[in-house]
mmCIF file of C-alpha atoms and ligand atoms in Angstrom:
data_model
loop_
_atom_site.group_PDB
_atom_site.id
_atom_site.type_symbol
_atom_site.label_atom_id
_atom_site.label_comp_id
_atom_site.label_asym_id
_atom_site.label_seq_id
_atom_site.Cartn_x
_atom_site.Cartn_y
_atom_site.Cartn_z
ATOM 1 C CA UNK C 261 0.669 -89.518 -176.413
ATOM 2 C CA UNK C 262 2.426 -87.692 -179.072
ATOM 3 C CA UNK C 263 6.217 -88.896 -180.195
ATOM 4 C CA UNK C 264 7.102 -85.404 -178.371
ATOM 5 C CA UNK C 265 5.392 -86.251 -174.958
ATOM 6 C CA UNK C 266 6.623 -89.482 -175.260
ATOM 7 C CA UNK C 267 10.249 -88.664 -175.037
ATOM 8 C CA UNK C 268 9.798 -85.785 -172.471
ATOM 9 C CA UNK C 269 7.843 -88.037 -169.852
ATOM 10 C CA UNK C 270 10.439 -90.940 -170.355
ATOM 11 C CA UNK C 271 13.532 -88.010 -169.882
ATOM 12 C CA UNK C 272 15.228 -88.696 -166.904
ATOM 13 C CA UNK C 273 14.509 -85.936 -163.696
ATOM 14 C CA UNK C 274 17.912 -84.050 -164.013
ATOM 15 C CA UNK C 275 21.226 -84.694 -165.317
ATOM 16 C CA UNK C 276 22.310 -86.748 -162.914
ATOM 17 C CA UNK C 277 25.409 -88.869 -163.155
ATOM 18 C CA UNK C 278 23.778 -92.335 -164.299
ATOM 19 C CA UNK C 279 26.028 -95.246 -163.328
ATOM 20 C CA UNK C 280 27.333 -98.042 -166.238
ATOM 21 C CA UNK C 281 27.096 -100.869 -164.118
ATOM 22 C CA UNK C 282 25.389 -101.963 -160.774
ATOM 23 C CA UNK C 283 26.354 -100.439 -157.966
ATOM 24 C CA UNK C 284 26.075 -102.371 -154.710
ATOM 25 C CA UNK C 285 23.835 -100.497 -152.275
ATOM 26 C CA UNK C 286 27.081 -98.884 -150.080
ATOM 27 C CA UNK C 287 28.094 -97.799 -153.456
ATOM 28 C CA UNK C 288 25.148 -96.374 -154.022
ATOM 29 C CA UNK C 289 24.697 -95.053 -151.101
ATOM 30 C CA UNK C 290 27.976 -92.666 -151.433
ATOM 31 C CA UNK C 291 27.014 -91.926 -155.071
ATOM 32 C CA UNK C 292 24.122 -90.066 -152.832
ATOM 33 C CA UNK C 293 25.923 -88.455 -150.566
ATOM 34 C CA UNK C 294 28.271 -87.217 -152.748
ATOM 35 C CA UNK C 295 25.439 -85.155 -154.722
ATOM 36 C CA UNK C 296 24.385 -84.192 -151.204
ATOM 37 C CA UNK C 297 27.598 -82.611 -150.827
ATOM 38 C CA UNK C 298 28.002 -80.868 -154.144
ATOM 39 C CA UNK C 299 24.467 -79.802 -154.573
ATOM 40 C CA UNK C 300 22.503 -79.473 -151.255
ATOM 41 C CA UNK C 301 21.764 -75.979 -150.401
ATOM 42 C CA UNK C 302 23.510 -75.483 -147.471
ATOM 43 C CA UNK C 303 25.775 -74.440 -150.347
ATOM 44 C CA UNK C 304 23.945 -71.966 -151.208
ATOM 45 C CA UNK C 305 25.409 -68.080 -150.890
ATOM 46 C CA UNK C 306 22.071 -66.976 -149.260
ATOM 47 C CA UNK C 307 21.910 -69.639 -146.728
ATOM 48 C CA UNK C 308 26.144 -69.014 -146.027
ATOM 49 C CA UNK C 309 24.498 -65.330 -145.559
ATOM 50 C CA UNK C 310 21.268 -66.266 -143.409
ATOM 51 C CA UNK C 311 23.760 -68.713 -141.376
ATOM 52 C CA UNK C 312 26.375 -66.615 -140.394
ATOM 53 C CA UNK C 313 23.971 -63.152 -139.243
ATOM 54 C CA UNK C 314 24.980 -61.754 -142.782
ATOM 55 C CA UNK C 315 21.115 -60.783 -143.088
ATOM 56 C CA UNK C 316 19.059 -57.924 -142.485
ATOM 57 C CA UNK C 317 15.791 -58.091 -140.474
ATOM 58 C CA UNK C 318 13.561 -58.086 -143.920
ATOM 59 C CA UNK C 319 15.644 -60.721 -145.589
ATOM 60 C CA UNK C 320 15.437 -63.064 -142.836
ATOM 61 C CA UNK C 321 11.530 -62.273 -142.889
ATOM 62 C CA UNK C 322 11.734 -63.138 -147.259
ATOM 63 C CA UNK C 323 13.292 -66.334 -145.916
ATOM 64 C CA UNK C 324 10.360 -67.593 -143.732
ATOM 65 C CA UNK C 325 7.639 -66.463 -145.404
ATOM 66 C CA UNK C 326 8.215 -67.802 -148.972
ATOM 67 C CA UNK C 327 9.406 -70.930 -146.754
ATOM 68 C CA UNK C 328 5.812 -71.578 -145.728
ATOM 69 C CA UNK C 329 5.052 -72.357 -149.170
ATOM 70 C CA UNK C 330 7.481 -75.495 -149.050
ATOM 71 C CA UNK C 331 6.361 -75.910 -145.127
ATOM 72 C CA UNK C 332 2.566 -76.317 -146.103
ATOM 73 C CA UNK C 333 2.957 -78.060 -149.431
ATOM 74 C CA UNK C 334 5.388 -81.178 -147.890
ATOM 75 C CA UNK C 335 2.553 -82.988 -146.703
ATOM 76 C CA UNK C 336 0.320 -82.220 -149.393
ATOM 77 C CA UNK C 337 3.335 -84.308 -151.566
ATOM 78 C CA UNK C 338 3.488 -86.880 -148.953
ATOM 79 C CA UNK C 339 -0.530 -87.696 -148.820
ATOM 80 C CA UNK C 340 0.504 -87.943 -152.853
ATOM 81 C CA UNK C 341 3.037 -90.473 -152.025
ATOM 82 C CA UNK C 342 0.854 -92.250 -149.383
ATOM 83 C CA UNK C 343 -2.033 -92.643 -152.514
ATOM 84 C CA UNK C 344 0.521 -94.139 -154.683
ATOM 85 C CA UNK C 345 1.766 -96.988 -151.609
ATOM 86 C CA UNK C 346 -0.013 -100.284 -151.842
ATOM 87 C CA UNK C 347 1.331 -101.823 -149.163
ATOM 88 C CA UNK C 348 -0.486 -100.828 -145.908
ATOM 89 C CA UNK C 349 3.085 -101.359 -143.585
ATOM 90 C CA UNK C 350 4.282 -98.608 -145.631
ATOM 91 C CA UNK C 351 1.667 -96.144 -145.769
ATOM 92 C CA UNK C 352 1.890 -96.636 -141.914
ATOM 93 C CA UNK C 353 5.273 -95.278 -141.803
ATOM 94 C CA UNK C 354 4.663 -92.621 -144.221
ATOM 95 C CA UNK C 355 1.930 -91.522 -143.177
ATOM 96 C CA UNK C 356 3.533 -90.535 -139.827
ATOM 97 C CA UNK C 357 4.791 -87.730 -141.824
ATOM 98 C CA UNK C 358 2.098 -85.969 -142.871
ATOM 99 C CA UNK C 359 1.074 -86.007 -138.947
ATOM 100 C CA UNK C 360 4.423 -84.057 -138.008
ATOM 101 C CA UNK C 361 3.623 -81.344 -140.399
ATOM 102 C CA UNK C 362 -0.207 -81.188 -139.931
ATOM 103 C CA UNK C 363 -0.175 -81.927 -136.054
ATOM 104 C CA UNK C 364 -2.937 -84.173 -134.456
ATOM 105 C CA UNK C 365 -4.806 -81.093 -134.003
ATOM 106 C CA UNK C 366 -4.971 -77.613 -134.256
ATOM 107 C CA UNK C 367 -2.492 -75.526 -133.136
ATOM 108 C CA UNK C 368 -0.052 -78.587 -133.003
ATOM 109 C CA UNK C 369 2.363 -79.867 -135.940
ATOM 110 C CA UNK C 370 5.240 -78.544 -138.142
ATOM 111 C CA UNK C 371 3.379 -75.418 -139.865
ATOM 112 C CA UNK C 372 1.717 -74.060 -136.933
ATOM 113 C CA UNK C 373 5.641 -73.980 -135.902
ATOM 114 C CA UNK C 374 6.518 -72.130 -138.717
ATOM 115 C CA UNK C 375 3.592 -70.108 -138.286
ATOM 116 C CA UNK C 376 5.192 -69.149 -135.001
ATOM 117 C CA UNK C 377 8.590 -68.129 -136.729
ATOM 118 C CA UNK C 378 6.564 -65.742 -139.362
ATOM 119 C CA UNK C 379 4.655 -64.153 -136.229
ATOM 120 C CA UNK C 380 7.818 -63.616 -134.537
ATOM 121 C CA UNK C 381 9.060 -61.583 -137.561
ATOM 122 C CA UNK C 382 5.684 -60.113 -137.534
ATOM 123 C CA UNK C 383 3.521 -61.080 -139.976
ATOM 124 C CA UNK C 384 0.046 -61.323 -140.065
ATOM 125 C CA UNK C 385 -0.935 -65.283 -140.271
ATOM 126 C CA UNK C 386 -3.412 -64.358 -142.895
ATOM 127 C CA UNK C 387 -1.083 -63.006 -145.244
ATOM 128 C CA UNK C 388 1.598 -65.887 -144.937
ATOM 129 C CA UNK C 389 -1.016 -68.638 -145.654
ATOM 130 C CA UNK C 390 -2.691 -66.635 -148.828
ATOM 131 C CA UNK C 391 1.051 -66.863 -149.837
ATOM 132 C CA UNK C 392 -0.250 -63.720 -151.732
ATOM 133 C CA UNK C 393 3.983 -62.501 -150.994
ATOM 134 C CA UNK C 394 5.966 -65.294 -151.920
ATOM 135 C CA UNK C 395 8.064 -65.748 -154.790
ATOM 136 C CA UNK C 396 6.875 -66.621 -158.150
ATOM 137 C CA UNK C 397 9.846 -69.135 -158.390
ATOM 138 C CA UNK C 398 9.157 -70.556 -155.210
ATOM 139 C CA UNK C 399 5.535 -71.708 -156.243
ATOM 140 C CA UNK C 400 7.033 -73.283 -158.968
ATOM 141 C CA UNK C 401 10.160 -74.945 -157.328
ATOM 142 C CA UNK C 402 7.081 -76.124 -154.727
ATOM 143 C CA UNK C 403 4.900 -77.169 -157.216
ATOM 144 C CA UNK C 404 7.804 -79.016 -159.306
ATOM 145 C CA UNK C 405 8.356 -81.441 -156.394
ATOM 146 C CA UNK C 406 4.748 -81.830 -155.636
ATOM 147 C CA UNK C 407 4.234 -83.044 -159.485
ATOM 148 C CA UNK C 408 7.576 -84.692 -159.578
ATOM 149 C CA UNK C 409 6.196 -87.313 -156.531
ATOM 150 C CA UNK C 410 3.233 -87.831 -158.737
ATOM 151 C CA UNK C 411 4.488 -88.373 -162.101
ATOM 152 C CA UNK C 412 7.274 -89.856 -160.984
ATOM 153 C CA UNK C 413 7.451 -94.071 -159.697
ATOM 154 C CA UNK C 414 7.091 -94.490 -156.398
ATOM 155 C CA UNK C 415 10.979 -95.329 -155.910
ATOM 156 C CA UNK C 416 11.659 -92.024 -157.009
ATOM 157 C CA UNK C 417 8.998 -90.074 -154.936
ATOM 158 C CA UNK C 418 10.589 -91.761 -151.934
ATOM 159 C CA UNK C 419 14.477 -91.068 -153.185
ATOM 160 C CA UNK C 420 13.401 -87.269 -153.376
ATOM 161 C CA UNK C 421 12.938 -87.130 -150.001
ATOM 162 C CA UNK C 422 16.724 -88.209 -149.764
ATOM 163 C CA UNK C 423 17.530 -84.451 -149.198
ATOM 164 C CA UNK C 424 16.564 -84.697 -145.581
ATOM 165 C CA UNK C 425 19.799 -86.949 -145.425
ATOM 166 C CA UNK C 426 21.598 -83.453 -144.856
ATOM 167 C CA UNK C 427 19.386 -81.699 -143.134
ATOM 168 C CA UNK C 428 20.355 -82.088 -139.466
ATOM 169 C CA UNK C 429 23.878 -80.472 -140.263
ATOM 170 C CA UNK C 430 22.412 -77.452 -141.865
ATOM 171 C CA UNK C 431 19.551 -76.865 -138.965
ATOM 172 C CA UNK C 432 22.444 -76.937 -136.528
ATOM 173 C CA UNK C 433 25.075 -74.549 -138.408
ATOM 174 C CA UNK C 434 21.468 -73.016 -138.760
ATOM 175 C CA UNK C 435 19.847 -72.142 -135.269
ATOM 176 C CA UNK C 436 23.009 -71.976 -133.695
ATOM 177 C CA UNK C 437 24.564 -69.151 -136.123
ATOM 178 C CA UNK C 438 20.736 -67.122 -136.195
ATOM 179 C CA UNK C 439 20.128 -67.442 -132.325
ATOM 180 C CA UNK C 440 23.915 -65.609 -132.038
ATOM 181 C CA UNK C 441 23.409 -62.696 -134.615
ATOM 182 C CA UNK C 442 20.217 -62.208 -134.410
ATOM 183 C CA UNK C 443 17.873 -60.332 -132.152
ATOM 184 C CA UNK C 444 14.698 -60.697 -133.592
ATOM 185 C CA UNK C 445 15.100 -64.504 -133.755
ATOM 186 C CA UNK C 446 14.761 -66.543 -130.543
ATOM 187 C CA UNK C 447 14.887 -70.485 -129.271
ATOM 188 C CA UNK C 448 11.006 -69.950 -129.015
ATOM 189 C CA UNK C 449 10.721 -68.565 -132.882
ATOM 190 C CA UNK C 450 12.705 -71.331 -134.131
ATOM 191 C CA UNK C 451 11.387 -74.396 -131.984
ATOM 192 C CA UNK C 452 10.276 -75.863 -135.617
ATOM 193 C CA UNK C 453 14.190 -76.881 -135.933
ATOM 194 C CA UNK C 454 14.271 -79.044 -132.225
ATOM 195 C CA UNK C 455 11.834 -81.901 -133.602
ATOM 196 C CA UNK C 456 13.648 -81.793 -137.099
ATOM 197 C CA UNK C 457 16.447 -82.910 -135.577
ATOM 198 C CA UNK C 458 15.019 -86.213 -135.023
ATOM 199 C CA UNK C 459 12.448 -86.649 -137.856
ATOM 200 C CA UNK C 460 14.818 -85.391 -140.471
ATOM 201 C CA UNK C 461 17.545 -88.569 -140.065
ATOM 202 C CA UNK C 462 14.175 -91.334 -138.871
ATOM 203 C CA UNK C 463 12.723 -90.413 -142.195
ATOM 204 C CA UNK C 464 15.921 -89.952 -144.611
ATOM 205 C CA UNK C 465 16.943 -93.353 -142.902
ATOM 206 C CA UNK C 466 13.899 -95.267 -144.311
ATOM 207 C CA UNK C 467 14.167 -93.689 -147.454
ATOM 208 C CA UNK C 468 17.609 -94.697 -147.731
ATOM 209 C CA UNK C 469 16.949 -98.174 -147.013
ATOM 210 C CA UNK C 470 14.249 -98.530 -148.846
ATOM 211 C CA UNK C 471 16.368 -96.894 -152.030
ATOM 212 C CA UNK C 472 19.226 -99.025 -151.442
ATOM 213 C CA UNK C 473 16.954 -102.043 -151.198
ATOM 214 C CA UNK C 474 15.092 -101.146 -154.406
ATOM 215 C CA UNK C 475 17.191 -100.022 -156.701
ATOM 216 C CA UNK C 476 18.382 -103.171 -157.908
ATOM 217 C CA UNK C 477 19.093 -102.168 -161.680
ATOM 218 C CA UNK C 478 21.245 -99.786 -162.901
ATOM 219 C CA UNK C 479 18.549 -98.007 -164.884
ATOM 220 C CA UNK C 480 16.629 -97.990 -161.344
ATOM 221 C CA UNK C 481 19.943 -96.304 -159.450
ATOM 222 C CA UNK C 482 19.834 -93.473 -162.018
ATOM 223 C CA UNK C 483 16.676 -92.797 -161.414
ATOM 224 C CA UNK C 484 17.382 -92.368 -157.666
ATOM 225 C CA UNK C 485 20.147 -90.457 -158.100
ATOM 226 C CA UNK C 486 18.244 -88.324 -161.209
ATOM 227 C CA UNK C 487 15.678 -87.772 -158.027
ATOM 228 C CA UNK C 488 17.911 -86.721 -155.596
ATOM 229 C CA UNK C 489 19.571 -84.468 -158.208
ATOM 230 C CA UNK C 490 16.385 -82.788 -158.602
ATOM 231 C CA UNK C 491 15.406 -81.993 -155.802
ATOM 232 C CA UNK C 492 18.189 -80.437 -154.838
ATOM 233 C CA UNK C 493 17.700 -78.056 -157.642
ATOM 234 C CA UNK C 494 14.261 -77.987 -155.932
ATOM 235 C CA UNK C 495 15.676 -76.549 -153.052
ATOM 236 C CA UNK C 496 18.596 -74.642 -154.804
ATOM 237 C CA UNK C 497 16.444 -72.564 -157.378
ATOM 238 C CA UNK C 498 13.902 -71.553 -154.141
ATOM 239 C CA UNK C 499 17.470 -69.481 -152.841
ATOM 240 C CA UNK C 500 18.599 -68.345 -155.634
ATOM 241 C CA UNK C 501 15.143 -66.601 -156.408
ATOM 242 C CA UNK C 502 15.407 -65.163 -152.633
ATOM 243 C CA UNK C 503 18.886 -63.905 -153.539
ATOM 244 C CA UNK C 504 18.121 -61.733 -156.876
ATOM 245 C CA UNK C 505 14.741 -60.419 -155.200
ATOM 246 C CA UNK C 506 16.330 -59.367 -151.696
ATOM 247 C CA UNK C 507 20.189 -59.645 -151.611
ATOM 248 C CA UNK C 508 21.691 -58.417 -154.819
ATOM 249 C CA UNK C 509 20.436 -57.120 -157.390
ATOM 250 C CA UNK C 510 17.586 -56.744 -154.888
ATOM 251 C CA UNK C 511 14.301 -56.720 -157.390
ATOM 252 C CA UNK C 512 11.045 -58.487 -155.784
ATOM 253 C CA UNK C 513 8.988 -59.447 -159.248
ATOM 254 C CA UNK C 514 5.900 -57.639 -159.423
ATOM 255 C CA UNK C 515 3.405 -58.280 -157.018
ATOM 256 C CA UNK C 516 5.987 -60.487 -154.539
ATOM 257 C CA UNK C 517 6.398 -58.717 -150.751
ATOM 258 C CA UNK C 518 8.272 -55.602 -150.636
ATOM 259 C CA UNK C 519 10.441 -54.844 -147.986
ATOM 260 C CA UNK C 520 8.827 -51.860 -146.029
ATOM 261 C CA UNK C 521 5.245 -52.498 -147.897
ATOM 262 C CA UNK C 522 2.256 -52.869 -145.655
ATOM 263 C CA UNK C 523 1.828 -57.020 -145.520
HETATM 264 O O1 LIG J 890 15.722 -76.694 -143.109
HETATM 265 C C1 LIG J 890 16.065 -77.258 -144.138
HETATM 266 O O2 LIG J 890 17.083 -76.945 -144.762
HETATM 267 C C2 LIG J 890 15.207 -78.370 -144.614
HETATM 268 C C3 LIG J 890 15.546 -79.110 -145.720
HETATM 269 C C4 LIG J 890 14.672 -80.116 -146.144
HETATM 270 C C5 LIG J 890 15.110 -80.885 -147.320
HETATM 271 O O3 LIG J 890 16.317 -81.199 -147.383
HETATM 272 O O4 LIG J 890 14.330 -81.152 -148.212
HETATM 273 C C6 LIG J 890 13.448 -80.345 -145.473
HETATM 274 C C7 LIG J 890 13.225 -79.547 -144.336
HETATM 275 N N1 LIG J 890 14.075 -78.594 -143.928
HETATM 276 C C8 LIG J 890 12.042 -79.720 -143.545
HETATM 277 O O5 LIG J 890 11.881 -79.019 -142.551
HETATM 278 C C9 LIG J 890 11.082 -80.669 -143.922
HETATM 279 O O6 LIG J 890 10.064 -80.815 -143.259
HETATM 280 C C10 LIG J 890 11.319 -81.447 -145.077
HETATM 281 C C11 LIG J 890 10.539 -82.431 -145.682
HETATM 282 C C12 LIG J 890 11.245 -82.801 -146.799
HETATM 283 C C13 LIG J 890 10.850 -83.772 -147.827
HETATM 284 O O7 LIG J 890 11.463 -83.730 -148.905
HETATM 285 O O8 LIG J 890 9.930 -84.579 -147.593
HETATM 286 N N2 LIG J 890 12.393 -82.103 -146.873
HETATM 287 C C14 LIG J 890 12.467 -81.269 -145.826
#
């Protein structure tokens, strides 16, 4: 590898406050949820918009279908991260997962519920999963985190998952505030959100043990929190990308779905 390479593949993930001493694991612990709340996109002005029926019909419908993309590549990252695992009590709980999102079978599982929320805002099923429409800077966002899990060590893979730490409060401020401006939204389009609610904190919870429990040096606890860092500017760059092509200025990049335009 050239001197270049070299220093780019030892940089660390973001810059992410790196601490000059051990923490203990409590103390590292809030060092995480204090990037959770300055950083996790709940922030964000487009979700503040989505969450409080500040949307129109087609911006809502951007939303879900450049979501897929993140939808249908999470457990295409976590079969990545169940390669990497040695230990087979791990993959076990990992693995379970990949099941949630894929289902046991077809027509079961986290996408086909998202599937249901793009139908609902009528789209064709064909279109959404060519992902033909979606956002140039969401494939890459996507993509990013898909790489990051494999470049990355395994302690990091798992501590970018952290993000789902914060989830639960944003589904909530979510379905409730949709479900009461909305029309074109109902409990039955956004069903994906009920089983969140309980698989977002079981898995955040056994990544944040098994961060706390790992991270033993300080080098190792600024990786975590370099991971955590990133992803949330995984999940912040996917909005902001949303907001210039549909909110304001309002200009989808060239061949991304147009408001209007035949899907
Ligand atoms: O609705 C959301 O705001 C939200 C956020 C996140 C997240 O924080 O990464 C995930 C999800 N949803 C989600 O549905 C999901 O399956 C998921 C998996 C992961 C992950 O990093 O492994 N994050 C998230």
């Amino acid at each position: 590898m050239s001197a270049a390479l070299a220093s780019f593949a030892a940089a660390p993930a973001s810059a992410a406050p790196a601490p000059d001493r051990l923490l203990s694991p409590d103390e590292l612990e809030a060092a995480l949820r204090d990037i959770g709340a300055r950083r996790y996109h709940n922030l964000h002005p487009f979700h503040r918009r989505l969450h409080s029926g500040k949307l129109d019909r087609d911006q809502v419908r951007a939303w879900a279908l450049n979501r897929y993309y993140y939808q249908a590549m999470i457990p295409v990252k976590d079969a990545s991260i169940v390669a990497r695992m040695e230990d087979a009590a791990l993959r076990r709980i990992w693995r379970q997962r990949i099941v949630d999102h894929d289902g046991e079978a077809e027509g079961d599982g986290g996408i086909e519920r998202w599937l249901r929320l793009t139908d609902g805002l009528g789209f064709p099923r064909a279109y959404v999963t060519s992902t033909r429409g979606i956002l140039p800077a969401t494939r890459f966002a996507v993509e990013a985190y898909v790489h990051f899990v494999r470049e990355r060590t395994l302690l990091e893979a798992i501590a970018s998952s952290l993000t789902e730490l914060f989830a639960p409060t944003i589904i909530s401020e979510r379905v409730a505030g949709m479900l009461g401006s909305y029309d074109f939204v109902s409990k039955d389009t956004l069903a994906y959100f009920d089983k969140r609610m309980t698989q977002a904190p079981r898995d955040a919870d056994f990544a944040l043990a098994y961060a706390k429990e790992h991270a033993t040096t300080p080098a190792l606890q600024a990786a975590v929190l370099g991971a955590l860092t990133f992803k949330c500017d995984v999940l912040w760059s996917q909005l902001d990308a949303l907001h210039h092509a549909y909110v304001d200025p309002g200009l989808p990049p060239p061949g991304a779905w147009t408001p209007g335009a035949e899907a």
